[in-house]
Coordinates of C-alpha atoms in Angstrom, one line a residue:
X1 CA 161.5 24.1 -33.5
X2 CA 164.6 23.9 -31.4
X3 CA 168.3 24.0 -31.9
X4 CA 171.3 22.3 -30.3
X5 CA 173.7 24.7 -28.6
X6 CA 177.2 23.8 -27.2
X7 CA 177.7 25.6 -23.9
X8 CA 181.4 26.3 -23.5
X9 CA 183.7 27.6 -20.7
X10 CA 183.9 31.4 -20.8
X11 CA 186.9 33.5 -20.1
X12 CA 188.0 32.4 -16.6
X13 CA 190.8 34.8 -16.1
X14 CA 194.5 33.8 -15.7
X15 CA 193.9 30.1 -15.2
X16 CA 195.2 27.8 -18.0
X17 CA 193.1 24.9 -16.8
X18 CA 190.7 24.2 -14.0
X19 CA 189.3 20.9 -12.6
X20 CA 185.6 20.0 -12.7
X21 CA 184.7 19.2 -9.1
X22 CA 180.9 19.2 -9.2
X23 CA 178.2 18.6 -11.8
X24 CA 175.2 20.8 -11.0
X25 CA 172.9 19.5 -13.8
X26 CA 172.2 16.2 -15.5
X27 CA 170.8 15.2 -19.0
X28 CA 167.1 15.9 -19.2
X29 CA 167.2 18.8 -16.8
X30 CA 165.5 22.0 -17.9
X31 CA 167.7 25.0 -17.1
X32 CA 167.5 28.8 -17.3
X33 CA 170.0 31.2 -18.7
X34 CA 172.7 32.1 -16.1
X35 CA 171.9 28.9 -14.1
X36 CA 175.1 27.3 -12.8
X37 CA 176.1 24.2 -14.6
X38 CA 179.4 23.0 -13.1
X39 CA 181.8 24.0 -10.3
X40 CA 185.4 24.2 -11.2
X41 CA 188.5 24.6 -9.0
X42 CA 192.0 25.9 -9.4
X43 CA 194.8 26.1 -6.9
X44 CA 193.5 29.5 -5.9
X45 CA 189.7 29.4 -5.8
X46 CA 186.5 27.6 -6.9
X47 CA 183.8 29.0 -9.1
X48 CA 180.5 28.0 -10.8
X49 CA 180.2 28.3 -14.6
X50 CA 176.7 29.5 -15.7
X51 CA 174.7 28.6 -18.8
X52 CA 174.6 31.1 -21.7
X53 CA 171.1 29.8 -22.8
X54 CA 167.9 28.3 -21.4
X55 CA 166.8 24.9 -22.6
X56 CA 167.0 21.2 -21.9
X57 CA 170.3 19.4 -21.2
X58 CA 170.8 16.7 -23.8
X59 CA 174.4 15.6 -23.2
X60 CA 177.2 16.3 -20.7
X61 CA 180.6 16.6 -22.2
X62 CA 182.6 16.6 -19.0
X63 CA 182.8 14.5 -15.8
X64 CA 184.1 15.1 -12.3
X65 CA 187.9 15.3 -12.4
X66 CA 188.2 16.5 -16.0
X67 CA 190.4 19.5 -16.8
X68 CA 188.8 22.3 -18.8
X69 CA 189.8 25.7 -20.1
X70 CA 188.3 28.6 -22.0
X71 CA 186.4 27.2 -25.0
X72 CA 186.0 23.7 -23.7
X73 CA 182.5 22.3 -24.3
X74 CA 180.6 21.6 -21.1
X75 CA 177.4 20.2 -22.4
X76 CA 174.9 20.2 -25.4
X77 CA 171.7 22.1 -24.8
X78 CA 168.5 21.9 -26.7
X79 CA 167.4 25.5 -26.8
X80 CA 164.1 26.9 -28.0
X81 CA 163.9 28.4 -31.5
X82 CA 165.8 31.6 -31.7
X83 CA 167.3 31.2 -28.2
X84 CA 170.7 30.3 -29.7
X85 CA 170.9 33.8 -31.2
X86 CA 169.9 35.6 -28.1
X87 CA 172.5 37.0 -25.7
X88 CA 171.0 37.1 -22.2
X89 CA 173.4 39.8 -21.0
X90 CA 172.0 42.2 -23.5
X91 CA 168.4 41.9 -22.3
X92 CA 168.8 44.2 -19.2
X93 CA 170.3 46.9 -21.5
X94 CA 167.3 46.7 -23.9
X95 CA 164.9 46.9 -21.0
X96 CA 166.6 50.1 -19.7
X97 CA 166.5 51.6 -23.2
X98 CA 162.8 51.0 -23.5
X99 CA 162.0 52.1 -20.0
X100 CA 163.8 55.4 -20.3
X101 CA 161.5 57.2 -22.7
X102 CA 158.3 56.2 -20.9
X103 CA 159.5 57.2 -17.4
X104 CA 158.0 60.5 -16.5
X105 CA 160.0 63.3 -14.8
X106 CA 157.7 62.9 -11.8
X107 CA 158.6 59.2 -11.5
X108 CA 162.3 60.0 -11.6
X109 CA 162.0 62.4 -8.6
X110 CA 162.4 59.7 -5.9
X111 CA 165.7 58.6 -7.4
X112 CA 167.1 62.0 -6.8
X113 CA 166.7 61.8 -3.0
X114 CA 169.7 59.6 -2.3
X115 CA 171.9 61.9 -4.4
X116 CA 170.9 64.9 -2.4
X117 CA 171.5 63.2 0.9
X118 CA 175.3 62.8 0.1
X119 CA 177.5 65.8 -0.3
X120 CA 179.5 65.9 -3.5
X121 CA 179.7 63.3 -6.2
X122 CA 180.8 59.7 -5.9
X123 CA 184.5 58.8 -6.5
X124 CA 183.5 55.3 -7.8
X125 CA 180.3 53.9 -9.0
X126 CA 179.6 50.1 -9.2
X127 CA 176.8 47.5 -9.4
X128 CA 178.2 45.6 -6.3
X129 CA 180.4 46.6 -3.4
X130 CA 182.2 43.8 -1.6
X131 CA 183.7 44.6 1.8
X132 CA 186.7 42.4 2.6
X133 CA 188.9 40.4 0.3
X134 CA 189.1 37.2 2.3
X135 CA 188.4 33.8 0.7
X136 CA 184.6 34.6 0.7
X137 CA 185.0 38.2 -0.4
X138 CA 187.3 37.8 -3.4
X139 CA 185.4 34.7 -4.6
X140 CA 182.1 36.7 -4.5
X141 CA 183.7 39.6 -6.3
X142 CA 185.3 37.4 -9.0
X143 CA 182.0 35.6 -9.5
X144 CA 180.0 38.8 -9.8
X145 CA 182.5 40.2 -12.3
X146 CA 182.3 37.0 -14.4
X147 CA 178.5 37.6 -14.6
X148 CA 179.0 41.1 -16.0
X149 CA 178.6 43.3 -12.9
X150 CA 180.9 46.2 -12.2
X151 CA 182.4 45.3 -8.9
X152 CA 184.4 47.3 -6.3
X153 CA 186.3 45.2 -3.7
X154 CA 187.4 47.0 -0.5
X155 CA 190.3 45.5 1.5
X156 CA 192.4 47.1 4.3
X157 CA 195.6 45.2 3.4
X158 CA 197.8 45.8 0.4
X159 CA 197.2 42.3 -1.0
X160 CA 194.1 40.3 -1.4
X161 CA 193.3 37.4 1.0
X162 CA 192.0 39.3 4.0
X163 CA 192.9 38.3 7.6
X164 CA 193.0 34.6 6.7
X165 CA 195.8 34.8 4.2
X166 CA 197.7 37.9 5.4
X167 CA 197.7 37.7 9.2
X168 CA 195.7 34.8 10.5
X169 CA 195.3 31.2 9.2
X170 CA 198.1 30.9 6.6
X171 CA 200.9 32.7 8.6
X172 CA 200.0 30.7 11.7
X173 CA 200.1 27.4 9.8
X174 CA 203.4 28.2 8.2
X175 CA 205.0 28.7 11.6
X176 CA 203.1 25.7 13.1
X177 CA 204.5 23.5 10.4
X178 CA 208.1 24.5 11.3
X179 CA 207.3 23.7 15.0
X180 CA 205.8 20.3 14.0
X181 CA 208.9 19.4 12.0
X182 CA 211.2 20.4 15.0
X183 CA 209.1 18.3 17.3
X184 CA 209.2 15.3 15.0
X185 CA 213.0 15.5 14.6
X186 CA 213.4 15.6 18.4
X187 CA 212.1 12.0 18.5
X188 CA 214.6 10.6 15.9
X189 CA 217.1 9.8 18.6
X190 CA 215.0 6.7 19.4
X191 CA 215.5 5.6 15.7
X192 CA 219.3 6.0 15.9
X193 CA 219.5 9.5 14.4
X194 CA 220.6 12.4 16.6
X195 CA 220.5 16.1 16.0
X196 CA 221.8 19.0 18.0
X197 CA 219.5 21.4 19.8
X198 CA 217.6 23.6 17.4
X199 CA 218.7 27.2 17.0
X200 CA 216.2 29.8 15.9
X201 CA 216.9 32.5 13.4
X202 CA 213.9 34.7 13.8
X203 CA 214.5 36.9 10.7
X204 CA 214.9 33.8 8.5
X205 CA 211.8 32.3 10.1
X206 CA 209.8 35.4 9.4
X207 CA 211.1 35.4 5.8
X208 CA 209.9 31.8 5.4
X209 CA 206.5 32.8 6.7
X210 CA 206.3 35.8 4.3
X211 CA 207.3 33.6 1.3
X212 CA 204.4 31.2 2.1
X213 CA 201.9 34.1 2.4
X214 CA 203.3 35.7 -0.8
X215 CA 202.9 32.4 -2.8
X216 CA 199.3 32.1 -1.9
X217 CA 198.3 35.7 -2.3
X218 CA 200.4 36.5 -5.4
X219 CA 198.0 35.0 -7.9
X220 CA 194.8 36.6 -6.6

C-alpha cells in the first residue's frame, strides 16, 4: 500500500515569500528523501528545497515564477506504506543510539587520537565549518543549516558578504554607477541641456557607497 503526501515549504528564515526559479523534478520521477525538488530565490540568495519523503512524484503544485512561503504545497508525493510517518532527520540519531552500545572500547581508541593531538578543549564544535562568508560561503552555510547541520561560518569582516559585498564588487559598482551617470550627463549639451562642471564631495560619495553596501549586507 502507499499514501499520498503533500511536500510543503519548510521554514526558510526571514523571507516572507520567495520565487520559484527552477523545477528539479517532474511528475513520475522517483525521488529520495532530502533530494532537492525546486530552487527558490529571494532578493538576497537562492536555495534548493529538499523533499521530506521518498516516493514517486504524482503532481506538481507550483510552476516557475510562482511565489511560495512557509507551508506552501510544492507537490504531491506517493510515498511507500509507512513512509509518511517517518522523519528522515531522526534516522541518524537512531543509528547512533544503536551503534553506541555495540561499540567496544578498543574500537573507540582511534577516535581519541585527534583529541590528544590538540592542546586543550575546543571552543566551538560543529558538523560543518565554512571558511568565508561571501556569496558562496553564506549560501552553503544557510543550506547546510536548513538540512539540520550545526554550522560555524568564519568571516574576517564584521558583516557577511565577504570581499565581494564589503570591499570588492559591490562598492566598486556603486562608485562606477556614479561615474557612468556623470559621463552620461556630460553629453546632454548636444540635446539642449547644459550642466555645470561636476564637483565631487568625497565624504558624501563614500557615504553613498556605504549605504549601498549596507542595504545588500543588512539582511544576510
